[in-house]
PDB file of C-alpha atoms and ligand atoms in Angstrom:
ATOM      1  CA  MET G   1     -53.093 -47.782  37.968  1.00 85.00           C
ATOM      2  CA  ASP G   2     -53.434 -50.435  35.272  1.00 94.00           C
ATOM      3  CA  VAL G   3     -55.506 -50.859  32.159  1.00 97.00           C
ATOM      4  CA  PRO G   4     -58.592 -52.915  33.171  1.00 98.00           C
ATOM      5  CA  ILE G   5     -58.634 -56.663  32.495  1.00 98.00           C
ATOM      6  CA  VAL G   6     -61.953 -58.360  31.819  1.00 98.00           C
ATOM      7  CA  ASP G   7     -62.228 -62.150  32.109  1.00 98.00           C
ATOM      8  CA  LEU G   8     -64.855 -63.187  29.586  1.00 98.00           C
ATOM      9  CA  SER G   9     -65.107 -66.729  30.967  1.00 97.00           C
ATOM     10  CA  ASN G  10     -67.001 -65.477  34.019  1.00 97.00           C
ATOM     11  CA  PRO G  11     -70.399 -67.242  33.803  1.00 97.00           C
ATOM     12  CA  ASN G  12     -72.191 -64.117  34.992  1.00 98.00           C
ATOM     13  CA  GLU G  13     -72.616 -62.406  31.619  1.00 97.00           C
ATOM     14  CA  ASP G  14     -74.226 -59.317  33.125  1.00 97.00           C
ATOM     15  CA  LEU G  15     -71.179 -58.723  35.228  1.00 98.00           C
ATOM     16  CA  VAL G  16     -68.857 -59.177  32.244  1.00 98.00           C
ATOM     17  CA  ALA G  17     -70.935 -56.839  30.096  1.00 98.00           C
ATOM     18  CA  ARG G  18     -70.902 -54.200  32.815  1.00 98.00           C
ATOM     19  CA  ALA G  19     -67.118 -54.459  33.193  1.00 98.00           C
ATOM     20  CA  VAL G  20     -66.685 -53.972  29.439  1.00 98.00           C
ATOM     21  CA  VAL G  21     -69.005 -50.948  29.482  1.00 98.00           C
ATOM     22  CA  LYS G  22     -67.291 -49.401  32.491  1.00 98.00           C
ATOM     23  CA  ALA G  23     -63.828 -49.881  30.979  1.00 98.00           C
ATOM     24  CA  SER G  24     -65.030 -48.273  27.735  1.00 98.00           C
ATOM     25  CA  GLU G  25     -66.486 -45.297  29.585  1.00 98.00           C
ATOM     26  CA  GLU G  26     -63.502 -44.690  31.834  1.00 98.00           C
ATOM     27  CA  TRP G  27     -60.542 -45.847  29.758  1.00 98.00           C
ATOM     28  CA  GLY G  28     -61.484 -46.656  26.184  1.00 98.00           C
ATOM     29  CA  ILE G  29     -58.861 -49.403  26.370  1.00 98.00           C
ATOM     30  CA  PHE G  30     -58.873 -52.734  28.192  1.00 98.00           C
ATOM     31  CA  GLN G  31     -57.624 -56.282  27.939  1.00 98.00           C
ATOM     32  CA  VAL G  32     -59.904 -59.280  27.519  1.00 98.00           C
ATOM     33  CA  VAL G  33     -58.724 -62.722  28.633  1.00 98.00           C
ATOM     34  CA  ASN G  34     -60.376 -66.150  28.248  1.00 98.00           C
ATOM     35  CA  HIS G  35     -62.158 -64.607  25.286  1.00 98.00           C
ATOM     36  CA  GLY G  36     -62.819 -67.835  23.402  1.00 97.00           C
ATOM     37  CA  ILE G  37     -60.239 -67.388  20.640  1.00 98.00           C
ATOM     38  CA  PRO G  38     -57.941 -70.418  21.003  1.00 98.00           C
ATOM     39  CA  PRO G  39     -54.497 -69.410  22.335  1.00 98.00           C
ATOM     40  CA  GLU G  40     -52.977 -71.784  19.775  1.00 98.00           C
ATOM     41  CA  LEU G  41     -54.596 -69.789  16.955  1.00 98.00           C
ATOM     42  CA  ILE G  42     -53.200 -66.542  18.370  1.00 98.00           C
ATOM     43  CA  ARG G  43     -49.774 -68.146  18.655  1.00 98.00           C
ATOM     44  CA  ARG G  44     -49.954 -69.220  15.005  1.00 98.00           C
ATOM     45  CA  LEU G  45     -51.184 -65.789  13.886  1.00 98.00           C
ATOM     46  CA  LYS G  46     -48.090 -64.251  15.461  1.00 98.00           C
ATOM     47  CA  GLU G  47     -45.877 -66.976  14.042  1.00 98.00           C
ATOM     48  CA  VAL G  48     -46.963 -66.556  10.413  1.00 98.00           C
ATOM     49  CA  GLY G  49     -46.798 -62.764  10.607  1.00 98.00           C
ATOM     50  CA  THR G  50     -43.334 -62.841  12.187  1.00 98.00           C
ATOM     51  CA  LYS G  51     -42.115 -65.252   9.504  1.00 98.00           C
ATOM     52  CA  PHE G  52     -43.396 -62.922   6.789  1.00 98.00           C
ATOM     53  CA  PHE G  53     -41.482 -59.952   8.200  1.00 96.00           C
ATOM     54  CA  GLU G  54     -38.328 -62.070   8.445  1.00 95.00           C
ATOM     55  CA  LEU G  55     -38.389 -62.778   4.697  1.00 96.00           C
ATOM     56  CA  PRO G  56     -35.914 -60.915   2.471  1.00 94.00           C
ATOM     57  CA  GLU G  57     -37.097 -57.454   1.406  1.00 90.00           C
ATOM     58  CA  THR G  58     -37.618 -58.628  -2.196  1.00 92.00           C
ATOM     59  CA  GLU G  59     -40.094 -61.280  -1.043  1.00 93.00           C
ATOM     60  CA  LYS G  60     -42.021 -58.750   1.022  1.00 94.00           C
ATOM     61  CA  GLU G  61     -42.208 -56.418  -1.956  1.00 94.00           C
ATOM     62  CA  ALA G  62     -44.448 -59.020  -3.625  1.00 96.00           C
ATOM     63  CA  VAL G  63     -47.311 -57.638  -1.539  1.00 97.00           C
ATOM     64  CA  ALA G  64     -46.149 -54.009  -1.566  1.00 97.00           C
ATOM     65  CA  LYS G  65     -48.716 -51.248  -1.542  1.00 97.00           C
ATOM     66  CA  PRO G  66     -48.808 -50.010  -5.166  1.00 95.00           C
ATOM     67  CA  GLU G  67     -47.361 -46.492  -5.657  1.00 92.00           C
ATOM     68  CA  ASP G  68     -50.564 -45.159  -7.155  1.00 93.00           C
ATOM     69  CA  SER G  69     -52.914 -46.839  -4.679  1.00 93.00           C
ATOM     70  CA  VAL G  70     -55.356 -44.652  -2.779  1.00 89.00           C
ATOM     71  CA  ASP G  71     -56.174 -47.516  -0.427  1.00 93.00           C
ATOM     72  CA  VAL G  72     -54.101 -48.666   2.584  1.00 94.00           C
ATOM     73  CA  GLU G  73     -53.659 -52.317   1.651  1.00 98.00           C
ATOM     74  CA  GLY G  74     -50.170 -53.697   1.165  1.00 98.00           C
ATOM     75  CA  TYR G  75     -46.706 -53.722   2.708  1.00 97.00           C
ATOM     76  CA  ARG G  76     -44.688 -50.573   3.264  1.00 93.00           C
ATOM     77  CA  THR G  77     -42.063 -48.787   5.296  1.00 85.00           C
ATOM     78  CA  LYS G  78     -43.127 -45.533   6.810  1.00 76.00           C
ATOM     79  CA  TYR G  79     -41.190 -42.678   8.329  1.00 70.00           C
ATOM     80  CA  GLN G  80     -43.022 -40.056  10.304  1.00 63.00           C
ATOM     81  CA  LYS G  81     -42.464 -37.371  12.910  1.00 65.00           C
ATOM     82  CA  ASP G  82     -44.406 -37.016  16.104  1.00 61.00           C
ATOM     83  CA  LEU G  83     -45.502 -33.690  17.619  1.00 62.00           C
ATOM     84  CA  GLU G  84     -42.129 -33.138  19.301  1.00 68.00           C
ATOM     85  CA  GLY G  85     -40.333 -33.782  16.036  1.00 69.00           C
ATOM     86  CA  ARG G  86     -39.048 -37.225  16.993  1.00 65.00           C
ATOM     87  CA  ASN G  87     -38.527 -39.677  14.169  1.00 66.00           C
ATOM     88  CA  ALA G  88     -40.903 -42.557  14.040  1.00 62.00           C
ATOM     89  CA  TRP G  89     -40.442 -45.431  11.691  1.00 65.00           C
ATOM     90  CA  VAL G  90     -42.142 -48.703  11.287  1.00 80.00           C
ATOM     91  CA  ASP G  91     -42.798 -51.287   8.601  1.00 92.00           C
ATOM     92  CA  HIS G  92     -46.314 -52.410   8.173  1.00 94.00           C
ATOM     93  CA  LEU G  93     -48.661 -54.591   6.264  1.00 98.00           C
ATOM     94  CA  PHE G  94     -52.380 -53.929   5.859  1.00 98.00           C
ATOM     95  CA  HIS G  95     -54.960 -56.295   4.415  1.00 98.00           C
ATOM     96  CA  ARG G  96     -58.670 -56.714   4.937  1.00 98.00           C
ATOM     97  CA  ILE G  97     -59.786 -60.002   6.475  1.00 98.00           C
ATOM     98  CA  TRP G  98     -63.574 -59.492   6.393  1.00 98.00           C
ATOM     99  CA  PRO G  99     -66.083 -59.430   4.671  1.00 98.00           C
ATOM    100  CA  PRO G 100     -64.989 -61.951   2.011  1.00 97.00           C
ATOM    101  CA  SER G 101     -66.169 -59.599  -0.756  1.00 97.00           C
ATOM    102  CA  ARG G 102     -63.600 -57.017   0.421  1.00 97.00           C
ATOM    103  CA  VAL G 103     -60.654 -59.401   0.737  1.00 98.00           C
ATOM    104  CA  SER G 104     -57.861 -58.973  -1.862  1.00 98.00           C
ATOM    105  CA  TYR G 105     -55.595 -61.976  -1.549  1.00 98.00           C
ATOM    106  CA  ARG G 106     -52.964 -60.207  -3.622  1.00 97.00           C
ATOM    107  CA  PHE G 107     -52.045 -58.341  -0.428  1.00 98.00           C
ATOM    108  CA  TRP G 108     -51.897 -61.474   1.711  1.00 98.00           C
ATOM    109  CA  PRO G 109     -48.413 -62.972   1.947  1.00 98.00           C
ATOM    110  CA  LYS G 110     -47.963 -66.233  -0.018  1.00 97.00           C
ATOM    111  CA  LEU G 111     -45.297 -67.256   2.472  1.00 96.00           C
ATOM    112  CA  PRO G 112     -45.346 -68.820   4.942  1.00 97.00           C
ATOM    113  CA  MET G 113     -47.685 -71.326   3.320  1.00 97.00           C
ATOM    114  CA  ASP G 114     -50.223 -71.367   6.155  1.00 98.00           C
ATOM    115  CA  TYR G 115     -50.503 -67.547   6.325  1.00 98.00           C
ATOM    116  CA  ARG G 116     -53.882 -67.536   4.594  1.00 98.00           C
ATOM    117  CA  GLU G 117     -55.461 -70.395   6.518  1.00 98.00           C
ATOM    118  CA  VAL G 118     -54.457 -68.916   9.879  1.00 98.00           C
ATOM    119  CA  ASN G 119     -55.677 -65.418   9.005  1.00 98.00           C
ATOM    120  CA  GLU G 120     -58.995 -66.684   7.695  1.00 98.00           C
ATOM    121  CA  ASP G 121     -59.510 -68.672  10.854  1.00 98.00           C
ATOM    122  CA  TYR G 122     -58.597 -65.678  13.011  1.00 98.00           C
ATOM    123  CA  ALA G 123     -61.047 -63.470  11.089  1.00 98.00           C
ATOM    124  CA  LYS G 124     -63.946 -65.818  11.838  1.00 98.00           C
ATOM    125  CA  HIS G 125     -63.132 -66.064  15.534  1.00 98.00           C
ATOM    126  CA  LEU G 126     -62.437 -62.368  15.938  1.00 98.00           C
ATOM    127  CA  LYS G 127     -65.691 -61.388  14.256  1.00 98.00           C
ATOM    128  CA  LYS G 128     -67.617 -63.403  16.845  1.00 98.00           C
ATOM    129  CA  LEU G 129     -65.754 -61.811  19.739  1.00 98.00           C
ATOM    130  CA  SER G 130     -66.080 -58.355  18.266  1.00 98.00           C
ATOM    131  CA  GLU G 131     -69.833 -58.697  17.740  1.00 98.00           C
ATOM    132  CA  LYS G 132     -70.294 -59.891  21.321  1.00 98.00           C
ATOM    133  CA  ILE G 133     -68.454 -56.850  22.633  1.00 98.00           C
ATOM    134  CA  MET G 134     -70.343 -54.484  20.328  1.00 98.00           C
ATOM    135  CA  GLU G 135     -73.598 -55.986  21.620  1.00 98.00           C
ATOM    136  CA  TRP G 136     -72.601 -55.372  25.223  1.00 98.00           C
ATOM    137  CA  LEU G 137     -71.572 -51.840  24.376  1.00 98.00           C
ATOM    138  CA  SER G 138     -74.927 -51.215  22.667  1.00 98.00           C
ATOM    139  CA  GLU G 139     -76.796 -52.465  25.709  1.00 98.00           C
ATOM    140  CA  GLY G 140     -74.573 -50.282  27.855  1.00 98.00           C
ATOM    141  CA  LEU G 141     -76.060 -47.333  25.978  1.00 97.00           C
ATOM    142  CA  GLY G 142     -79.544 -48.597  26.833  1.00 97.00           C
ATOM    143  CA  LEU G 143     -80.093 -49.666  23.215  1.00 97.00           C
ATOM    144  CA  ARG G 144     -80.828 -52.830  21.218  1.00 97.00           C
ATOM    145  CA  ARG G 145     -77.817 -55.073  20.992  1.00 98.00           C
ATOM    146  CA  GLU G 146     -77.504 -54.554  17.227  1.00 98.00           C
ATOM    147  CA  ALA G 147     -77.433 -50.759  17.531  1.00 98.00           C
ATOM    148  CA  LEU G 148     -73.681 -50.150  17.256  1.00 98.00           C
ATOM    149  CA  ILE G 149     -73.086 -52.800  14.585  1.00 98.00           C
ATOM    150  CA  GLU G 150     -75.913 -51.378  12.490  1.00 98.00           C
ATOM    151  CA  GLY G 151     -74.716 -47.820  13.010  1.00 98.00           C
ATOM    152  CA  LEU G 152     -71.276 -48.897  11.803  1.00 98.00           C
ATOM    153  CA  GLY G 153     -72.777 -50.402   8.660  1.00 98.00           C
ATOM    154  CA  GLY G 154     -74.144 -53.874   9.547  1.00 98.00           C
ATOM    155  CA  GLU G 155     -73.113 -56.452   6.942  1.00 97.00           C
ATOM    156  CA  THR G 156     -70.775 -53.964   5.261  1.00 98.00           C
ATOM    157  CA  VAL G 157     -68.575 -53.502   8.356  1.00 98.00           C
ATOM    158  CA  GLU G 158     -64.938 -54.230   7.499  1.00 98.00           C
ATOM    159  CA  TYR G 159     -62.130 -55.864   9.462  1.00 98.00           C
ATOM    160  CA  LEU G 160     -58.740 -54.491   8.533  1.00 98.00           C
ATOM    161  CA  MET G 161     -55.636 -56.380   9.692  1.00 98.00           C
ATOM    162  CA  LYS G 162     -52.482 -54.365  10.279  1.00 98.00           C
ATOM    163  CA  ILE G 163     -49.119 -55.730  11.286  1.00 98.00           C
ATOM    164  CA  ASN G 164     -46.731 -53.212  12.837  1.00 96.00           C
ATOM    165  CA  TYR G 165     -43.057 -54.181  12.811  1.00 94.00           C
ATOM    166  CA  TYR G 166     -40.892 -52.036  15.072  1.00 90.00           C
ATOM    167  CA  PRO G 167     -37.176 -52.884  14.934  1.00 85.00           C
ATOM    168  CA  PRO G 168     -35.097 -52.528  18.122  1.00 83.00           C
ATOM    169  CA  CYS G 169     -34.072 -48.978  18.880  1.00 80.00           C
ATOM    170  CA  PRO G 170     -31.177 -48.200  21.218  1.00 74.00           C
ATOM    171  CA  ASP G 171     -32.076 -44.506  21.602  1.00 71.00           C
ATOM    172  CA  GLN G 172     -35.435 -44.242  23.324  1.00 62.00           C
ATOM    173  CA  ASP G 173     -35.376 -40.466  23.310  1.00 61.00           C
ATOM    174  CA  LEU G 174     -35.195 -40.224  19.574  1.00 56.00           C
ATOM    175  CA  VAL G 175     -37.546 -42.784  18.264  1.00 63.00           C
ATOM    176  CA  ILE G 176     -41.099 -43.693  19.005  1.00 75.00           C
ATOM    177  CA  GLY G 177     -42.893 -46.427  17.070  1.00 78.00           C
ATOM    178  CA  ALA G 178     -46.382 -45.003  16.802  1.00 83.00           C
ATOM    179  CA  PRO G 179     -46.924 -41.369  17.879  1.00 85.00           C
ATOM    180  CA  ASP G 180     -49.876 -40.681  20.179  1.00 93.00           C
ATOM    181  CA  HIS G 181     -53.228 -40.986  18.475  1.00 96.00           C
ATOM    182  CA  THR G 182     -56.729 -42.263  18.861  1.00 98.00           C
ATOM    183  CA  ASP G 183     -57.882 -44.907  16.375  1.00 98.00           C
ATOM    184  CA  VAL G 184     -60.141 -43.470  13.691  1.00 98.00           C
ATOM    185  CA  ASN G 185     -62.344 -46.603  13.369  1.00 98.00           C
ATOM    186  CA  GLY G 186     -65.078 -48.126  15.558  1.00 98.00           C
ATOM    187  CA  ILE G 187     -63.150 -50.555  17.723  1.00 99.00           C
ATOM    188  CA  THR G 188     -59.719 -52.223  17.536  1.00 98.00           C
ATOM    189  CA  PHE G 189     -58.524 -55.656  18.710  1.00 98.00           C
ATOM    190  CA  LEU G 190     -54.771 -55.927  19.189  1.00 98.00           C
ATOM    191  CA  VAL G 191     -52.376 -58.753  19.982  1.00 98.00           C
ATOM    192  CA  ALA G 192     -48.608 -58.315  20.180  1.00 97.00           C
ATOM    193  CA  ASN G 193     -45.421 -60.293  20.655  1.00 96.00           C
ATOM    194  CA  GLU G 194     -43.545 -60.452  23.959  1.00 94.00           C
ATOM    195  CA  ALA G 195     -41.846 -57.053  23.620  1.00 92.00           C
ATOM    196  CA  LEU G 196     -43.985 -54.579  25.558  1.00 90.00           C
ATOM    197  CA  GLY G 197     -44.353 -51.022  24.300  1.00 92.00           C
ATOM    198  CA  LEU G 198     -47.997 -50.073  24.016  1.00 96.00           C
ATOM    199  CA  GLN G 199     -48.943 -47.176  26.290  1.00 96.00           C
ATOM    200  CA  ALA G 200     -52.286 -45.580  27.090  1.00 97.00           C
ATOM    201  CA  PHE G 201     -52.800 -41.986  28.206  1.00 97.00           C
ATOM    202  CA  LYS G 202     -54.936 -41.646  31.311  1.00 96.00           C
ATOM    203  CA  ASP G 203     -55.277 -38.745  33.756  1.00 95.00           C
ATOM    204  CA  ASN G 204     -52.206 -37.036  32.286  1.00 95.00           C
ATOM    205  CA  HIS G 205     -49.948 -40.087  32.487  1.00 95.00           C
ATOM    206  CA  TRP G 206     -48.647 -42.603  30.005  1.00 95.00           C
ATOM    207  CA  ILE G 207     -49.388 -46.067  31.347  1.00 96.00           C
ATOM    208  CA  ASP G 208     -47.679 -49.246  30.116  1.00 95.00           C
ATOM    209  CA  VAL G 209     -50.207 -51.739  28.836  1.00 96.00           C
ATOM    210  CA  LYS G 210     -49.205 -55.146  30.231  1.00 93.00           C
ATOM    211  CA  TYR G 211     -50.835 -57.769  28.094  1.00 89.00           C
ATOM    212  CA  THR G 212     -50.580 -61.507  28.518  1.00 92.00           C
ATOM    213  CA  THR G 213     -49.516 -63.899  25.728  1.00 92.00           C
ATOM    214  CA  SER G 214     -53.017 -64.696  24.561  1.00 95.00           C
ATOM    215  CA  GLY G 215     -54.850 -61.671  25.932  1.00 97.00           C
ATOM    216  CA  ILE G 216     -56.406 -59.249  23.450  1.00 98.00           C
ATOM    217  CA  ILE G 217     -56.259 -55.477  23.871  1.00 98.00           C
ATOM    218  CA  VAL G 218     -59.511 -53.739  22.956  1.00 98.00           C
ATOM    219  CA  ILE G 219     -59.304 -50.063  21.961  1.00 98.00           C
ATOM    220  CA  VAL G 220     -62.401 -47.914  21.444  1.00 98.00           C
ATOM    221  CA  GLY G 221     -61.942 -45.669  18.415  1.00 98.00           C
ATOM    222  CA  ASP G 222     -63.316 -42.329  17.210  1.00 98.00           C
ATOM    223  CA  GLN G 223     -66.333 -43.814  15.458  1.00 98.00           C
ATOM    224  CA  PHE G 224     -67.689 -45.415  18.647  1.00 98.00           C
ATOM    225  CA  HIS G 225     -66.835 -42.320  20.660  1.00 98.00           C
ATOM    226  CA  ARG G 226     -69.023 -40.318  18.301  1.00 98.00           C
ATOM    227  CA  MET G 227     -71.726 -42.918  17.770  1.00 98.00           C
ATOM    228  CA  SER G 228     -72.133 -43.210  21.565  1.00 98.00           C
ATOM    229  CA  ASN G 229     -72.419 -39.409  21.635  1.00 97.00           C
ATOM    230  CA  GLY G 230     -69.300 -39.215  23.775  1.00 97.00           C
ATOM    231  CA  LYS G 231     -70.216 -41.861  26.337  1.00 97.00           C
ATOM    232  CA  TYR G 232     -67.405 -44.190  25.307  1.00 98.00           C
ATOM    233  CA  MET G 233     -63.864 -42.834  25.332  1.00 98.00           C
ATOM    234  CA  SER G 234     -61.556 -43.269  22.391  1.00 98.00           C
ATOM    235  CA  ALA G 235     -58.302 -44.047  24.151  1.00 97.00           C
ATOM    236  CA  LYS G 236     -55.237 -42.013  23.327  1.00 98.00           C
ATOM    237  CA  HIS G 237     -52.342 -44.442  22.916  1.00 97.00           C
ATOM    238  CA  ARG G 238     -48.883 -44.774  21.426  1.00 95.00           C
ATOM    239  CA  ALA G 239     -46.197 -47.399  20.911  1.00 92.00           C
ATOM    240  CA  THR G 240     -42.599 -47.139  22.008  1.00 87.00           C
ATOM    241  CA  MET G 241     -39.779 -49.277  20.670  1.00 86.00           C
ATOM    242  CA  ASP G 242     -37.706 -51.763  22.591  1.00 86.00           C
ATOM    243  CA  LYS G 243     -33.961 -51.250  23.048  1.00 85.00           C
ATOM    244  CA  GLU G 244     -33.065 -54.812  22.078  1.00 89.00           C
ATOM    245  CA  LYS G 245     -36.101 -56.630  20.827  1.00 92.00           C
ATOM    246  CA  THR G 246     -38.164 -56.338  17.707  1.00 92.00           C
ATOM    247  CA  ARG G 247     -41.705 -55.484  18.622  1.00 93.00           C
ATOM    248  CA  ILE G 248     -44.570 -56.695  16.465  1.00 96.00           C
ATOM    249  CA  SER G 249     -48.250 -55.990  16.934  1.00 97.00           C
ATOM    250  CA  TRP G 250     -51.387 -57.113  15.101  1.00 98.00           C
ATOM    251  CA  PRO G 251     -54.256 -54.662  15.508  1.00 98.00           C
ATOM    252  CA  VAL G 252     -57.474 -55.425  13.627  1.00 98.00           C
ATOM    253  CA  PHE G 253     -59.535 -52.305  12.950  1.00 98.00           C
ATOM    254  CA  VAL G 254     -63.296 -52.804  12.845  1.00 99.00           C
ATOM    255  CA  GLU G 255     -64.667 -49.967  10.756  1.00 98.00           C
ATOM    256  CA  SER G 256     -67.318 -48.696   8.379  1.00 98.00           C
ATOM    257  CA  SER G 257     -66.897 -49.103   4.663  1.00 98.00           C
ATOM    258  CA  LEU G 258     -65.602 -45.860   3.146  1.00 97.00           C
ATOM    259  CA  ASP G 259     -68.953 -44.655   1.793  1.00 98.00           C
ATOM    260  CA  HIS G 260     -70.918 -45.300   4.964  1.00 98.00           C
ATOM    261  CA  LYS G 261     -72.255 -42.314   6.865  1.00 98.00           C
ATOM    262  CA  PHE G 262     -72.004 -42.536  10.663  1.00 98.00           C
ATOM    263  CA  ALA G 263     -73.259 -40.244  13.414  1.00 98.00           C
ATOM    264  CA  PRO G 264     -74.336 -40.297  17.053  1.00 97.00           C
ATOM    265  CA  LEU G 265     -76.896 -43.146  17.161  1.00 97.00           C
ATOM    266  CA  ARG G 266     -80.333 -41.748  16.489  1.00 96.00           C
ATOM    267  CA  GLU G 267     -81.932 -43.703  19.365  1.00 94.00           C
ATOM    268  CA  LEU G 268     -79.619 -41.853  21.766  1.00 95.00           C
ATOM    269  CA  ILE G 269     -80.735 -38.444  20.638  1.00 92.00           C
ATOM    270  CA  THR G 270     -83.906 -38.041  22.636  1.00 86.00           C
ATOM    271  CA  GLY G 271     -84.996 -34.825  24.292  1.00 78.00           C
ATOM    272  CA  GLU G 272     -83.102 -31.620  24.878  1.00 76.00           C
ATOM    273  CA  ASP G 273     -80.527 -33.082  27.228  1.00 76.00           C
ATOM    274  CA  ASN G 274     -79.293 -35.419  24.545  1.00 84.00           C
ATOM    275  CA  ALA G 275     -78.510 -33.165  21.637  1.00 93.00           C
ATOM    276  CA  PRO G 276     -75.991 -34.727  19.249  1.00 95.00           C
ATOM    277  CA  LYS G 277     -72.460 -33.685  20.193  1.00 95.00           C
ATOM    278  CA  PHE G 278     -71.003 -34.617  16.810  1.00 97.00           C
ATOM    279  CA  LYS G 279     -71.807 -34.068  13.159  1.00 97.00           C
ATOM    280  CA  PRO G 280     -72.509 -36.962  10.792  1.00 98.00           C
ATOM    281  CA  TYR G 281     -69.638 -37.882   8.484  1.00 98.00           C
ATOM    282  CA  VAL G 282     -69.125 -40.142   5.532  1.00 98.00           C
ATOM    283  CA  TYR G 283     -66.339 -42.352   6.855  1.00 98.00           C
ATOM    284  CA  LYS G 284     -63.880 -41.593   4.045  1.00 97.00           C
ATOM    285  CA  ASP G 285     -64.281 -37.827   4.589  1.00 97.00           C
ATOM    286  CA  PHE G 286     -63.815 -38.295   8.313  1.00 98.00           C
ATOM    287  CA  LYS G 287     -60.642 -40.330   7.777  1.00 97.00           C
ATOM    288  CA  PHE G 288     -59.297 -37.821   5.280  1.00 95.00           C
ATOM    289  CA  ARG G 289     -59.945 -34.827   7.538  1.00 97.00           C
ATOM    290  CA  LYS G 290     -58.327 -36.562  10.481  1.00 97.00           C
ATOM    291  CA  LEU G 291     -55.287 -37.568   8.441  1.00 93.00           C
ATOM    292  CA  LYS G 292     -54.884 -33.996   7.203  1.00 94.00           C
ATOM    293  CA  LYS G 293     -55.472 -32.643  10.724  1.00 94.00           C
ATOM    294  CA  LEU G 294     -58.448 -30.599   9.527  1.00 95.00           C
ATOM    295  CA  PRO G 295     -61.051 -29.539  12.089  1.00 93.00           C
ATOM    296  CA  LEU G 296     -63.718 -32.137  12.897  1.00 93.00           C
ATOM    297  CA  ASP G 297     -66.891 -31.328  14.746  1.00 87.00           C
TER     298      ASP G 297
HETATM  299  C1  LIG Q 301     -51.953 -48.649  15.735  1.00 97.38           C
HETATM  300  C2  LIG Q 301     -51.416 -48.761  17.100  1.00 97.38           C
HETATM  301  C3  LIG Q 301     -50.004 -49.811  18.703  1.00 97.38           C
HETATM  302  C4  LIG Q 301     -49.057 -50.916  18.841  1.00 97.38           C
HETATM  303  O1  LIG Q 301     -51.366 -49.271  14.831  1.00 97.38           O
HETATM  304  O2  LIG Q 301     -52.975 -47.938  15.576  1.00 97.38           O
HETATM  305  O3  LIG Q 301     -51.908 -48.093  17.952  1.00 97.38           O
HETATM  306  O4  LIG Q 301     -48.978 -51.461  19.932  1.00 97.38           O
HETATM  307  N1  LIG Q 301     -50.429 -49.631  17.361  1.00 97.38           N
HETATM  308  O5  LIG Q 301     -48.373 -51.256  17.883  1.00 97.38           O
HETATM  309 NI1  LIG Q 302     -53.742 -47.226  17.390  1.00 97.38          NI
END
């Protein structure tokens, strides 16, 4: 059993759209290939991010998350424990890449020199791909193609880049890179370096996600699970660390702005059989409650 792969270059768009919808219903995680983002751009994205993490610690501190910041942007090292008490640790960098009004270049690395150009280019390409997939997913709900984008906030939807840097770890029993979770946002697009480690939980098993060099992993998050009134799965996933290799991944989280209120899409709530399964939430409250492990209904 493998995570579905959808080839977006298939000229039969209906077929492609249906494969994306099916994968989102059954898995909530899938890989897209021949997605239109140039492989060379993806290679460069990984190159500039890797070079940043290889800089001396003092250089990286230039874009550190400020102590008093209530936002996620910036570079930091994080230690955490998973449910079984295993230590998890990872360095990461967060910065928004879209919309331009929400971009703070102070959190974008100055080095390597082409970091900014490559990330801006990636943002433009990824936004196109993301909107295409959101349109297919809206149609898969029997709705207008703009339905999910609008429900997420339309023009105010944000794209948040994260780079996860997992150093090699000889003891696999002790350390896990990212404990199991579902993503809190609408939908996530992830690329990673050659060290495998992403796993998805399906039918009570952890399954290794085998991505190709320029394939993109798509993960449906909590917001789309709720906005689709439960039709789309938010995939439970985690990241393990490699014994010898450094693993780096670049998820981009597509999400509402913090003050946006989201809920099961109104057009879906028709008749008695389709009562809303979830309460509306302002996104920042939803994020906060999830982070604090408070009940969410
Ligand atoms: C995440 C995540 C997985 C990975 O950052 O939300 O799921 O492969 N990362 O690094
Ligand atoms: Ni995740």
